[in-house]
Amino acid sequence: MSEAEHNNVTELAVHNLEALVELQRSKFRAEGEVTYETRIDRLKRLRALIVENKTEFAATTKREFNGARSYEFSLFSEFASKVEAIDYSMKNLKAWMKPEGRKTNKPMNFLGGKGQVRYFPKGVVGIISPWNLPFGLTVAPLISALAAGNRALLKPSEYVPETAALFAEVVPKYFSKDEVAVVTGGVDISQRFAELPFDHLLFTGSTHVGRQVMQSAAKNLVPVTLELGGKSPVVIGRSAKLDLAGTRLTFGKLLNGGQLCLSPDYVLVPEEMEEQLIARVIHETQSMYPNITENNDYAGVFNERHFARLQSYIDDAVSKGAKLTIVGADKTRASKDNRRMPLHILQNVNEDMQVMHEEIFGPILPVMTYADISEVPDMIEPRRNPLAMYYFGKDKTEQEYLLSHVQSGGVCINDITLHYVQEDLPFGGFGASGMGAYHGPEGFKNMSHARAIYSQTMLDVLPIIGARPPFGPKFRKNISKILGSI
Ligand code: NAD
């Protein structure tokens, strides 16, 4: 295709995108109140979409991971957890939708003025999703969007074109185009998508692209939720049950080959516990994933670009003095055809190494040591505001110390990633790892407009307090009750 032809196609696509937003918005306006029954009906249709198409989506994702993606992992993380999220939303929706009565100020509180907050749908929500959980991270924000009464446009990642095409084929069987529609295409379409005049835009992806998305959304003052990444630390306390911590750390680190936003990125461990922790991680890696480069429960690195990136972190760290232990394979660094890469543990790491600054998103585990817990916040600071902080230990004082000295999107104590599947907890980042949240009541509120409604009494209130001109002594007396002598 020539460049001119390409530009024409893009222009046509963009024109269609704008028309799609306008179609959804006009239907939204015409609909008026989005009733509880309508929202439940949409959630039920989404539930049916998941249950009836899970196998095909799971098989497609496996193909897009070059065959190296655990089917069981997909079943839980991409499908079962989303069905649970829908059931949870349906159970709580009535309570979330209830208007909240609020107190009113003096003297209106005595005279019958009434305040309330009501949650109205925003309108049309755009959802941009990444490749690592291509079904789950497209559908999860949609659950909050539909529960809140919105319509939605979905833009799956261009790195999973088969999944995107399957979404485009399947979604119209469950939703009319004016309720939920799918946009496919390359990064140019994603860019244009982020510039559309949505009523809310939810982006899941890297911090780098998140910045660009926020700039695009700013053109139309579109409110954004950014679900980004970062370097989530694992702090092992001296009171930790070390074997259990090692098991859970290994499980969390190697889920999806380390390619989760919540993957533990690096570990901070008391210096005298370092070798014991590493021995446990090695043992657990071998027992969970025997023959790791061929193991069907283990995911490969998604593409060559990411594989080269990971190799460059390792080479850079080793050249600067890190000690490397490869677990689960002898000399091979990964299976050739689908890049199932063994776990690479790095010790003696320092701030000069790239691996300590970039989100790893793969099976590399840097280990840092500390002498006293008071050193830990400063050690984490160069990688501030990660998506998660993990703490292993029973020492409540230490736990509180970390909670108040280290900021992060969420926290999981004595486990890895499991705060994500607690539907009643908000999920989201903070600062570099994102803004806003979904899941739980916060997801509903995030996708709703909390509208303040004040209903005034029929009494003529202002003259009672002298607050309408001509102002006089009554007004001054009342105002001096608030401000002191005037
Ligand atoms: P990415 O940022 O490269 O891409 C994400 C999406 O952004 C893709 O769909 C892409 O089409 C789109 N995109 C690219 N450039 C764009 C632009 N200029 N404007 C608008 N959209 C654009 O991320 P990725 O490689 O697909 O995913 C990995 C990253 O996502 C990691 O950083 C990971 O931590 C993060 N992530 C975060 C969460 C979370 O919930 N917080 C979940 C999964 C992944």
Short mmCIF file of C-alpha atoms and ligand atoms in Angstrom, two decimals:
data_model
loop_
_atom_site.label_atom_id
_atom_site.label_comp_id
_atom_site.label_asym_id
_atom_site.label_seq_id
_atom_site.Cartn_x
_atom_site.Cartn_y
_atom_site.Cartn_z
CA MET A 1 0.00 0.00 0.00
CA SER A 2 1.37 3.44 -0.89
CA GLU A 3 1.70 6.09 1.80
CA ALA A 4 -1.15 8.10 0.25
CA GLU A 5 -3.42 5.04 0.23
CA HIS A 6 -2.44 4.30 3.82
CA ASN A 7 -3.31 7.86 4.87
CA ASN A 8 -6.67 7.58 3.12
CA VAL A 9 -7.45 4.36 4.95
CA THR A 10 -6.43 5.96 8.24
CA GLU A 11 -8.57 9.01 7.56
CA LEU A 12 -11.51 6.78 6.74
CA ALA A 13 -10.92 4.78 9.91
CA VAL A 14 -10.70 7.93 12.01
CA HIS A 15 -13.87 9.29 10.44
CA ASN A 16 -15.57 6.01 11.35
CA LEU A 17 -14.22 6.18 14.88
CA GLU A 18 -15.69 9.60 15.44
CA ALA A 19 -18.99 8.44 13.96
CA LEU A 20 -18.94 5.46 16.32
CA VAL A 21 -18.49 7.68 19.39
CA GLU A 22 -21.27 9.93 18.13
CA LEU A 23 -23.57 6.95 17.50
CA GLN A 24 -23.05 5.66 21.05
CA ARG A 25 -23.45 9.11 22.55
CA SER A 26 -26.68 9.85 20.66
CA LYS A 27 -28.17 6.52 21.78
CA PHE A 28 -27.00 7.22 25.32
CA ARG A 29 -28.72 10.63 25.27
CA ALA A 30 -31.90 9.16 23.83
CA GLU A 31 -31.93 6.39 26.41
CA GLY A 32 -32.09 8.73 29.40
CA GLU A 33 -32.06 6.81 32.67
CA VAL A 34 -29.96 3.65 32.40
CA THR A 35 -31.99 1.41 34.65
CA TYR A 36 -30.76 -1.29 37.00
CA GLU A 37 -32.45 -3.88 34.74
CA THR A 38 -30.63 -2.61 31.62
CA ARG A 39 -27.28 -2.74 33.38
CA ILE A 40 -27.91 -6.26 34.71
CA ASP A 41 -28.96 -7.37 31.23
CA ARG A 42 -25.72 -6.01 29.74
CA LEU A 43 -23.62 -7.64 32.45
CA LYS A 44 -25.38 -10.95 31.85
CA ARG A 45 -24.65 -10.72 28.15
CA LEU A 46 -20.99 -10.03 28.89
CA ARG A 47 -20.95 -13.03 31.23
CA ALA A 48 -22.41 -15.20 28.44
CA LEU A 49 -19.80 -13.86 26.01
CA ILE A 50 -17.04 -14.99 28.36
CA VAL A 51 -18.46 -18.41 29.16
CA GLU A 52 -19.42 -19.24 25.56
CA ASN A 53 -16.19 -18.06 23.91
CA LYS A 54 -13.49 -18.77 26.51
CA THR A 55 -12.01 -21.76 24.72
CA GLU A 56 -11.60 -19.96 21.44
CA PHE A 57 -10.08 -16.90 23.08
CA ALA A 58 -7.73 -19.08 25.18
CA ALA A 59 -6.61 -20.99 22.09
CA THR A 60 -6.08 -17.72 20.19
CA THR A 61 -3.97 -16.25 22.99
CA LYS A 62 -1.90 -19.42 23.14
CA ARG A 63 -1.25 -19.14 19.40
CA GLU A 64 -0.28 -15.49 19.79
CA PHE A 65 2.18 -16.50 22.49
CA ASN A 66 3.67 -18.93 19.92
CA GLY A 67 2.16 -21.86 21.79
CA ALA A 68 3.92 -20.93 25.04
CA ARG A 69 1.03 -19.79 27.26
CA SER A 70 -0.54 -21.86 30.01
CA TYR A 71 -4.14 -22.76 29.18
CA GLU A 72 -4.94 -23.14 32.90
CA PHE A 73 -3.50 -19.71 33.66
CA SER A 74 -5.75 -18.24 30.96
CA LEU A 75 -8.80 -20.04 32.33
CA PHE A 76 -8.35 -18.47 35.73
CA SER A 77 -6.84 -15.07 35.06
CA GLU A 78 -8.64 -14.14 31.86
CA PHE A 79 -12.04 -15.81 32.25
CA ALA A 80 -12.99 -17.23 35.68
CA SER A 81 -11.86 -14.10 37.52
CA LYS A 82 -13.91 -11.93 35.14
CA VAL A 83 -17.03 -14.04 35.64
CA GLU A 84 -16.51 -13.65 39.38
CA ALA A 85 -16.14 -9.89 38.91
CA ILE A 86 -19.42 -9.74 36.99
CA ASP A 87 -21.25 -11.78 39.63
CA TYR A 88 -19.85 -9.52 42.33
CA SER A 89 -20.95 -6.40 40.41
CA MET A 90 -24.45 -7.75 39.82
CA LYS A 91 -24.78 -8.59 43.52
CA ASN A 92 -23.77 -5.09 44.61
CA LEU A 93 -25.17 -2.95 41.81
CA LYS A 94 -28.43 -2.00 43.51
CA ALA A 95 -26.58 -0.70 46.57
CA TRP A 96 -24.04 1.19 44.45
CA MET A 97 -26.79 2.88 42.43
CA LYS A 98 -28.65 4.14 45.51
CA PRO A 99 -28.61 7.91 45.93
CA GLU A 100 -26.55 8.89 49.00
CA GLY A 101 -28.24 11.36 51.33
CA ARG A 102 -25.81 14.04 52.55
CA LYS A 103 -25.98 16.58 55.38
CA THR A 104 -26.85 20.19 54.63
CA ASN A 105 -25.41 23.35 56.20
CA LYS A 106 -27.03 25.56 58.80
CA PRO A 107 -29.67 26.94 58.61
CA MET A 108 -30.89 24.89 55.61
CA ASN A 109 -30.63 21.72 57.67
CA PHE A 110 -33.36 23.07 60.00
CA LEU A 111 -35.48 24.41 57.20
CA GLY A 112 -35.79 21.45 54.89
CA GLY A 113 -32.93 21.85 52.37
CA LYS A 114 -31.82 18.42 51.16
CA GLY A 115 -28.50 17.23 49.71
CA GLN A 116 -27.73 14.02 47.91
CA VAL A 117 -25.14 12.46 45.63
CA ARG A 118 -26.34 10.39 42.71
CA TYR A 119 -24.13 8.34 40.44
CA PHE A 120 -24.92 8.96 36.78
CA PRO A 121 -23.25 7.17 33.87
CA LYS A 122 -20.61 9.27 32.16
CA GLY A 123 -21.65 8.23 28.64
CA VAL A 124 -19.16 6.67 26.23
CA VAL A 125 -16.04 5.05 27.65
CA GLY A 126 -12.92 4.16 25.62
CA ILE A 127 -10.85 1.16 26.73
CA ILE A 128 -7.30 0.53 25.45
CA SER A 129 -5.73 -2.77 26.53
CA PRO A 130 -2.29 -4.46 26.38
CA TRP A 131 -1.18 -7.83 24.99
CA ASN A 132 -0.19 -9.66 28.16
CA LEU A 133 -3.73 -10.51 29.34
CA PRO A 134 -5.45 -9.60 26.09
CA PHE A 135 -8.93 -10.82 26.98
CA GLY A 136 -9.04 -10.14 30.72
CA LEU A 137 -7.69 -6.60 30.58
CA THR A 138 -10.15 -5.64 27.85
CA VAL A 139 -13.14 -7.12 29.63
CA ALA A 140 -12.34 -6.16 33.25
CA PRO A 141 -12.70 -2.39 32.72
CA LEU A 142 -15.78 -3.05 30.59
CA ILE A 143 -17.46 -4.64 33.63
CA SER A 144 -17.09 -1.40 35.62
CA ALA A 145 -18.13 0.66 32.58
CA LEU A 146 -21.33 -1.34 31.99
CA ALA A 147 -22.22 -1.56 35.69
CA ALA A 148 -22.01 2.22 35.80
CA GLY A 149 -24.43 2.42 32.85
CA ASN A 150 -21.99 3.47 30.12
CA ARG A 151 -21.49 2.44 26.54
CA ALA A 152 -18.00 1.47 25.42
CA LEU A 153 -15.52 1.26 22.57
CA LEU A 154 -12.74 -1.32 22.95
CA LYS A 155 -9.29 -1.12 21.38
CA PRO A 156 -7.29 -4.33 21.96
CA SER A 157 -3.54 -4.25 21.38
CA GLU A 158 -2.12 -4.40 17.86
CA TYR A 159 0.33 -7.02 19.16
CA VAL A 160 -2.55 -9.51 19.44
CA PRO A 161 -4.30 -9.02 16.09
CA GLU A 162 -6.02 -12.41 16.16
CA THR A 163 -7.51 -11.71 19.59
CA ALA A 164 -8.60 -8.26 18.41
CA ALA A 165 -10.23 -9.79 15.32
CA LEU A 166 -12.00 -12.37 17.49
CA PHE A 167 -13.33 -9.59 19.74
CA ALA A 168 -14.59 -7.79 16.62
CA GLU A 169 -16.35 -10.97 15.46
CA VAL A 170 -17.83 -12.03 18.80
CA VAL A 171 -18.89 -8.78 20.50
CA PRO A 172 -21.64 -7.95 17.91
CA LYS A 173 -23.31 -11.26 18.76
CA TYR A 174 -23.94 -9.99 22.29
CA PHE A 175 -24.11 -6.20 21.99
CA SER A 176 -25.44 -3.77 19.45
CA LYS A 177 -22.82 -1.45 17.98
CA ASP A 178 -24.25 1.46 19.93
CA GLU A 179 -23.71 -0.39 23.24
CA VAL A 180 -20.25 -1.95 22.87
CA ALA A 181 -18.10 -1.86 19.75
CA VAL A 182 -14.59 -3.01 18.91
CA VAL A 183 -11.94 -1.05 17.05
CA THR A 184 -8.99 -2.91 15.56
CA GLY A 185 -5.84 -1.64 13.92
CA GLY A 186 -2.27 -0.60 14.48
CA VAL A 187 -0.64 1.89 16.76
CA ASP A 188 -1.77 4.79 14.54
CA ILE A 189 -5.38 3.80 15.24
CA SER A 190 -4.61 3.49 18.97
CA GLN A 191 -3.23 7.03 18.92
CA ARG A 192 -6.31 8.39 17.16
CA PHE A 193 -8.50 6.35 19.49
CA ALA A 194 -6.91 8.09 22.50
CA GLU A 195 -7.76 11.46 20.94
CA LEU A 196 -11.49 10.73 20.59
CA PRO A 197 -13.95 12.83 22.59
CA PHE A 198 -14.90 10.10 25.05
CA ASP A 199 -16.56 10.80 28.38
CA HIS A 200 -13.89 8.65 30.05
CA LEU A 201 -10.82 6.78 28.80
CA LEU A 202 -9.28 3.81 30.57
CA PHE A 203 -5.81 2.82 29.41
CA THR A 204 -3.87 -0.23 30.55
CA GLY A 205 -0.25 -0.39 29.44
CA SER A 206 3.20 1.01 30.05
CA THR A 207 4.02 4.22 31.91
CA HIS A 208 5.72 5.55 28.78
CA VAL A 209 2.62 5.18 26.58
CA GLY A 210 0.38 6.23 29.49
CA ARG A 211 1.99 9.69 29.35
CA GLN A 212 1.14 9.99 25.65
CA VAL A 213 -2.41 8.79 26.22
CA MET A 214 -2.96 11.42 28.89
CA GLN A 215 -1.74 14.12 26.53
CA SER A 216 -4.08 12.89 23.80
CA ALA A 217 -7.04 12.79 26.18
CA ALA A 218 -6.24 16.29 27.42
CA LYS A 219 -7.13 17.69 23.99
CA ASN A 220 -10.80 17.04 24.78
CA LEU A 221 -10.44 17.19 28.59
CA VAL A 222 -11.36 13.51 28.73
CA PRO A 223 -10.92 12.12 32.26
CA VAL A 224 -8.51 9.18 32.29
CA THR A 225 -7.85 6.11 34.34
CA LEU A 226 -4.28 4.94 33.75
CA GLU A 227 -3.44 1.39 34.76
CA LEU A 228 0.33 1.31 34.31
CA GLY A 229 3.30 -0.76 35.45
CA GLY A 230 6.46 -0.14 37.41
CA LYS A 231 8.96 -2.00 39.53
CA SER A 232 7.05 -3.68 42.33
CA PRO A 233 9.36 -4.58 45.23
CA VAL A 234 9.15 -7.59 47.53
CA VAL A 235 10.38 -6.85 51.04
CA ILE A 236 11.25 -9.92 53.08
CA GLY A 237 11.18 -9.10 56.79
CA ARG A 238 13.20 -10.93 59.43
CA SER A 239 9.95 -12.29 60.86
CA ALA A 240 8.97 -13.88 57.52
CA LYS A 241 8.32 -17.59 57.21
CA LEU A 242 11.11 -17.82 54.70
CA ASP A 243 10.14 -21.05 52.95
CA LEU A 244 6.56 -19.92 52.46
CA ALA A 245 7.75 -16.51 51.26
CA GLY A 246 10.09 -18.22 48.77
CA THR A 247 7.29 -20.43 47.45
CA ARG A 248 4.85 -17.57 46.99
CA LEU A 249 7.50 -15.31 45.51
CA THR A 250 8.48 -17.97 42.96
CA PHE A 251 4.86 -18.63 42.03
CA GLY A 252 4.14 -14.91 41.61
CA LYS A 253 7.33 -14.15 39.72
CA LEU A 254 6.89 -16.92 37.18
CA LEU A 255 3.17 -16.49 36.50
CA ASN A 256 2.82 -15.79 32.77
CA GLY A 257 6.63 -15.88 32.50
CA GLY A 258 6.90 -12.76 34.67
CA GLN A 259 4.79 -10.76 32.22
CA LEU A 260 2.21 -9.30 34.57
CA CYS A 261 1.90 -5.71 35.69
CA LEU A 262 1.88 -7.03 39.27
CA SER A 263 4.88 -9.35 38.81
CA PRO A 264 7.30 -8.94 41.69
CA ASP A 265 10.16 -7.06 40.05
CA TYR A 266 12.96 -7.30 42.62
CA VAL A 267 13.53 -8.50 46.17
CA LEU A 268 14.95 -6.85 49.26
CA VAL A 269 16.05 -9.38 51.86
CA PRO A 270 18.04 -9.19 55.13
CA GLU A 271 21.65 -9.98 54.20
CA GLU A 272 21.92 -13.10 56.36
CA MET A 273 18.73 -14.56 54.77
CA GLU A 274 19.73 -14.03 51.13
CA GLU A 275 21.20 -17.45 50.37
CA GLN A 276 18.41 -19.35 52.12
CA LEU A 277 15.78 -17.40 50.17
CA ILE A 278 17.55 -18.03 46.88
CA ALA A 279 17.89 -21.75 47.65
CA ARG A 280 14.14 -21.89 48.23
CA VAL A 281 13.35 -20.00 45.02
CA ILE A 282 15.58 -22.40 43.05
CA HIS A 283 13.94 -25.41 44.67
CA GLU A 284 10.43 -24.12 44.03
CA THR A 285 11.16 -23.14 40.43
CA GLN A 286 12.36 -26.64 39.74
CA SER A 287 9.41 -28.27 41.43
CA MET A 288 6.73 -26.00 39.86
CA TYR A 289 8.31 -25.99 36.39
CA PRO A 290 10.45 -29.09 35.79
CA ASN A 291 12.10 -28.77 32.38
CA ILE A 292 11.08 -25.12 32.30
CA THR A 293 11.91 -24.36 28.65
CA GLU A 294 9.47 -27.02 27.47
CA ASN A 295 6.89 -26.73 30.23
CA ASN A 296 3.25 -26.23 29.17
CA ASP A 297 2.38 -24.45 32.41
CA TYR A 298 4.98 -21.79 31.70
CA ALA A 299 4.73 -18.83 29.32
CA GLY A 300 7.32 -17.77 26.78
CA VAL A 301 8.61 -14.23 26.37
CA PHE A 302 6.02 -12.68 24.09
CA ASN A 303 8.19 -11.53 21.21
CA GLU A 304 11.78 -11.10 20.00
CA ARG A 305 11.89 -7.44 20.98
CA HIS A 306 11.08 -8.20 24.61
CA PHE A 307 13.43 -11.18 24.57
CA ALA A 308 16.31 -9.01 23.32
CA ARG A 309 15.44 -6.38 25.93
CA LEU A 310 15.63 -8.97 28.75
CA GLN A 311 18.90 -10.39 27.45
CA SER A 312 20.37 -6.90 27.33
CA TYR A 313 19.44 -6.31 31.01
CA ILE A 314 21.22 -9.54 31.95
CA ASP A 315 24.32 -8.79 29.89
CA ASP A 316 24.50 -5.24 31.23
CA ALA A 317 24.13 -6.40 34.86
CA VAL A 318 26.70 -9.19 34.52
CA SER A 319 29.18 -6.84 32.82
CA LYS A 320 28.80 -4.50 35.83
CA GLY A 321 29.47 -7.19 38.41
CA ALA A 322 26.16 -8.96 39.09
CA LYS A 323 26.24 -12.65 39.96
CA LEU A 324 23.93 -14.63 37.67
CA THR A 325 22.22 -17.93 38.48
CA ILE A 326 20.11 -19.52 35.75
CA VAL A 327 17.44 -21.82 37.16
CA GLY A 328 15.72 -24.59 35.28
CA ALA A 329 17.98 -24.97 32.27
CA ASP A 330 21.66 -25.65 31.80
CA LYS A 331 23.27 -23.35 29.33
CA THR A 332 20.34 -22.50 27.10
CA ARG A 333 18.83 -19.14 27.79
CA ALA A 334 15.43 -20.05 26.35
CA SER A 335 13.64 -22.46 24.07
CA LYS A 336 14.36 -21.31 20.52
CA ASP A 337 10.91 -21.52 18.97
CA ASN A 338 8.84 -19.83 21.66
CA ARG A 339 11.28 -18.16 24.06
CA ARG A 340 10.40 -19.97 27.30
CA MET A 341 13.15 -18.40 29.31
CA PRO A 342 14.47 -19.91 32.55
CA LEU A 343 14.50 -17.86 35.74
CA HIS A 344 17.57 -15.63 35.94
CA ILE A 345 18.50 -14.58 39.48
CA LEU A 346 20.83 -11.59 39.77
CA GLN A 347 22.75 -10.85 42.99
CA ASN A 348 25.14 -7.98 43.81
CA VAL A 349 23.02 -5.60 41.77
CA ASN A 350 23.50 -1.84 41.94
CA GLU A 351 21.99 1.41 40.70
CA ASP A 352 24.25 1.55 37.63
CA MET A 353 22.47 -1.42 36.12
CA GLN A 354 19.61 -1.00 33.65
CA VAL A 355 17.74 -3.89 35.26
CA MET A 356 17.29 -1.76 38.39
CA HIS A 357 15.58 1.05 36.47
CA GLU A 358 13.39 -0.47 33.78
CA GLU A 359 10.30 -2.56 34.53
CA ILE A 360 11.53 -6.13 33.94
CA PHE A 361 8.35 -7.84 32.69
CA GLY A 362 10.06 -11.22 32.36
CA PRO A 363 11.76 -13.98 34.37
CA ILE A 364 14.66 -12.01 35.85
CA LEU A 365 14.84 -11.58 39.62
CA PRO A 366 17.32 -9.05 41.05
CA VAL A 367 18.04 -9.51 44.75
CA MET A 368 19.15 -6.62 46.99
CA THR A 369 20.15 -7.02 50.63
CA TYR A 370 19.70 -4.77 53.63
CA ALA A 371 20.98 -4.73 57.19
CA ASP A 372 18.13 -2.81 58.78
CA ILE A 373 14.55 -2.22 57.68
CA SER A 374 15.09 1.54 57.99
CA GLU A 375 17.28 1.34 54.85
CA VAL A 376 14.49 -0.10 52.72
CA PRO A 377 12.44 3.03 51.86
CA ASP A 378 15.55 4.78 50.50
CA MET A 379 16.48 1.67 48.53
CA ILE A 380 13.04 1.65 46.89
CA GLU A 381 12.94 5.42 46.29
CA PRO A 382 14.73 5.43 42.88
CA ARG A 383 11.87 3.19 41.67
CA ARG A 384 9.15 5.11 43.49
CA ASN A 385 5.40 4.62 43.22
CA PRO A 386 5.31 1.04 41.95
CA LEU A 387 1.99 -0.65 41.22
CA ALA A 388 2.37 -2.97 44.22
CA MET A 389 4.47 -3.42 47.32
CA TYR A 390 4.81 -6.91 48.77
CA TYR A 391 5.80 -7.54 52.38
CA PHE A 392 6.50 -10.90 53.96
CA GLY A 393 6.63 -11.03 57.74
CA LYS A 394 4.63 -11.12 60.95
CA ASP A 395 6.07 -7.97 62.50
CA LYS A 396 3.20 -5.46 62.55
CA THR A 397 5.44 -2.54 63.50
CA GLU A 398 7.69 -3.22 60.52
CA GLN A 399 4.63 -3.62 58.29
CA GLU A 400 3.22 -0.26 59.41
CA TYR A 401 6.64 1.33 58.97
CA LEU A 402 6.74 0.23 55.34
CA LEU A 403 3.12 1.23 54.70
CA SER A 404 3.82 4.74 55.90
CA HIS A 405 7.29 5.16 54.33
CA VAL A 406 6.84 3.54 50.91
CA GLN A 407 4.09 4.57 48.48
CA SER A 408 2.56 2.15 45.98
CA GLY A 409 -0.68 1.53 44.09
CA GLY A 410 -1.66 -1.44 46.27
CA VAL A 411 -0.14 -3.72 48.88
CA CYS A 412 -0.19 -7.46 49.37
CA ILE A 413 1.06 -8.83 52.68
CA ASN A 414 2.44 -12.35 52.85
CA ASP A 415 1.52 -13.14 49.26
CA ILE A 416 2.00 -11.96 45.69
CA THR A 417 -0.64 -10.45 43.33
CA LEU A 418 -3.60 -11.84 45.27
CA HIS A 419 -4.88 -8.38 46.20
CA TYR A 420 -5.81 -8.07 42.50
CA VAL A 421 -8.43 -10.82 42.69
CA GLN A 422 -10.16 -9.40 45.79
CA GLU A 423 -13.10 -7.91 43.95
CA ASP A 424 -14.13 -5.69 46.83
CA LEU A 425 -10.76 -3.90 46.80
CA PRO A 426 -9.95 -1.12 44.33
CA PHE A 427 -7.18 -1.91 41.85
CA GLY A 428 -5.04 0.88 40.50
CA GLY A 429 -1.71 2.63 40.53
CA PHE A 430 -0.37 5.80 42.04
CA GLY A 431 1.89 8.33 40.35
CA ALA A 432 4.16 6.52 37.90
CA SER A 433 2.06 3.35 38.16
CA GLY A 434 -1.16 5.10 37.23
CA MET A 435 -4.17 7.00 38.45
CA GLY A 436 -7.76 6.08 39.23
CA ALA A 437 -8.93 2.56 39.94
CA TYR A 438 -11.41 -0.06 38.96
CA HIS A 439 -12.80 -3.20 40.64
CA GLY A 440 -15.08 -2.86 43.64
CA PRO A 441 -17.27 0.12 44.42
CA GLU A 442 -14.37 2.37 43.33
CA GLY A 443 -14.65 0.98 39.77
CA PHE A 444 -18.32 1.85 39.68
CA LYS A 445 -17.66 5.33 41.06
CA ASN A 446 -14.72 5.91 38.72
CA MET A 447 -16.92 5.28 35.70
CA SER A 448 -19.82 7.32 37.09
CA HIS A 449 -20.28 11.02 37.56
CA ALA A 450 -20.94 11.67 41.25
CA ARG A 451 -23.44 14.45 40.91
CA ALA A 452 -24.20 16.75 43.80
CA ILE A 453 -27.89 17.60 43.94
CA TYR A 454 -29.14 20.19 46.39
CA SER A 455 -32.84 20.72 46.74
CA GLN A 456 -33.77 24.01 48.40
CA THR A 457 -36.56 24.55 50.86
CA MET A 458 -39.54 26.62 49.76
CA LEU A 459 -38.90 29.05 52.63
CA ASP A 460 -37.07 32.21 51.62
CA VAL A 461 -33.89 31.35 53.52
CA LEU A 462 -31.39 34.09 52.76
CA PRO A 463 -33.30 37.00 54.34
CA ILE A 464 -33.54 34.96 57.58
CA ILE A 465 -29.77 35.25 57.92
CA GLY A 466 -29.58 38.66 56.26
CA ALA A 467 -27.57 37.31 53.35
CA ARG A 468 -29.35 39.21 50.57
CA PRO A 469 -28.73 42.91 49.86
CA PRO A 470 -29.17 45.38 51.30
CA PHE A 471 -26.77 43.85 53.84
CA GLY A 472 -27.13 45.09 57.39
CA PRO A 473 -26.35 44.31 61.04
CA LYS A 474 -28.10 40.90 60.90
CA PHE A 475 -25.70 39.73 58.21
CA ARG A 476 -22.67 41.11 60.09
CA LYS A 477 -23.77 39.42 63.29
CA ASN A 478 -24.18 36.06 61.56
CA ILE A 479 -20.93 36.31 59.64
CA SER A 480 -19.00 37.32 62.76
CA LYS A 481 -20.16 34.05 64.36
CA ILE A 482 -17.99 32.37 61.72
CA LEU A 483 -15.14 34.84 61.26
CA GLY A 484 -14.87 36.49 64.66
CA SER A 485 -15.01 40.31 64.98
CA ILE A 486 -15.33 42.07 61.61
P1 NAD B 1 2.05 -0.57 25.78
O1 NAD B 1 1.97 0.65 26.63
O2 NAD B 1 3.15 -0.69 24.83
O3 NAD B 1 0.71 -0.72 24.92
C1 NAD B 1 -0.59 -0.75 25.51
C2 NAD B 1 -1.62 -0.33 24.50
O4 NAD B 1 -1.36 1.01 24.12
C3 NAD B 1 -1.65 -1.11 23.20
O5 NAD B 1 -2.97 -1.51 22.96
C4 NAD B 1 -1.24 -0.12 22.13
O6 NAD B 1 -1.99 -0.27 20.96
C5 NAD B 1 -1.61 1.19 22.74
N1 NAD B 1 -0.79 2.33 22.30
C6 NAD B 1 0.50 2.34 21.93
N2 NAD B 1 0.90 3.61 21.66
C7 NAD B 1 -0.18 4.42 21.88
C8 NAD B 1 -0.41 5.81 21.81
N3 NAD B 1 0.55 6.67 21.46
N4 NAD B 1 -1.64 6.28 22.12
C9 NAD B 1 -2.62 5.44 22.49
N5 NAD B 1 -2.46 4.09 22.60
C10 NAD B 1 -1.25 3.59 22.30
O7 NAD B 1 2.02 -1.80 26.81
P2 NAD B 1 2.15 -3.34 26.49
O8 NAD B 1 3.54 -3.66 26.06
O9 NAD B 1 1.03 -3.78 25.62
O10 NAD B 1 1.89 -3.96 27.96
C11 NAD B 1 2.88 -4.04 28.93
C12 NAD B 1 2.81 -2.88 29.90
O11 NAD B 1 1.50 -2.76 30.42
C13 NAD B 1 3.71 -3.07 31.13
O12 NAD B 1 4.29 -1.84 31.46
C14 NAD B 1 2.74 -3.49 32.21
O13 NAD B 1 3.15 -3.22 33.52
C15 NAD B 1 1.53 -2.70 31.84
N6 NAD B 1 0.33 -3.34 32.36
C16 NAD B 1 -0.37 -2.71 33.32
C17 NAD B 1 -1.48 -3.34 33.87
C18 NAD B 1 -2.29 -2.72 34.97
O14 NAD B 1 -3.41 -3.16 35.17
N7 NAD B 1 -1.79 -1.74 35.69
C19 NAD B 1 -1.88 -4.59 33.38
C20 NAD B 1 -1.13 -5.18 32.38
C21 NAD B 1 -0.04 -4.55 31.85
#
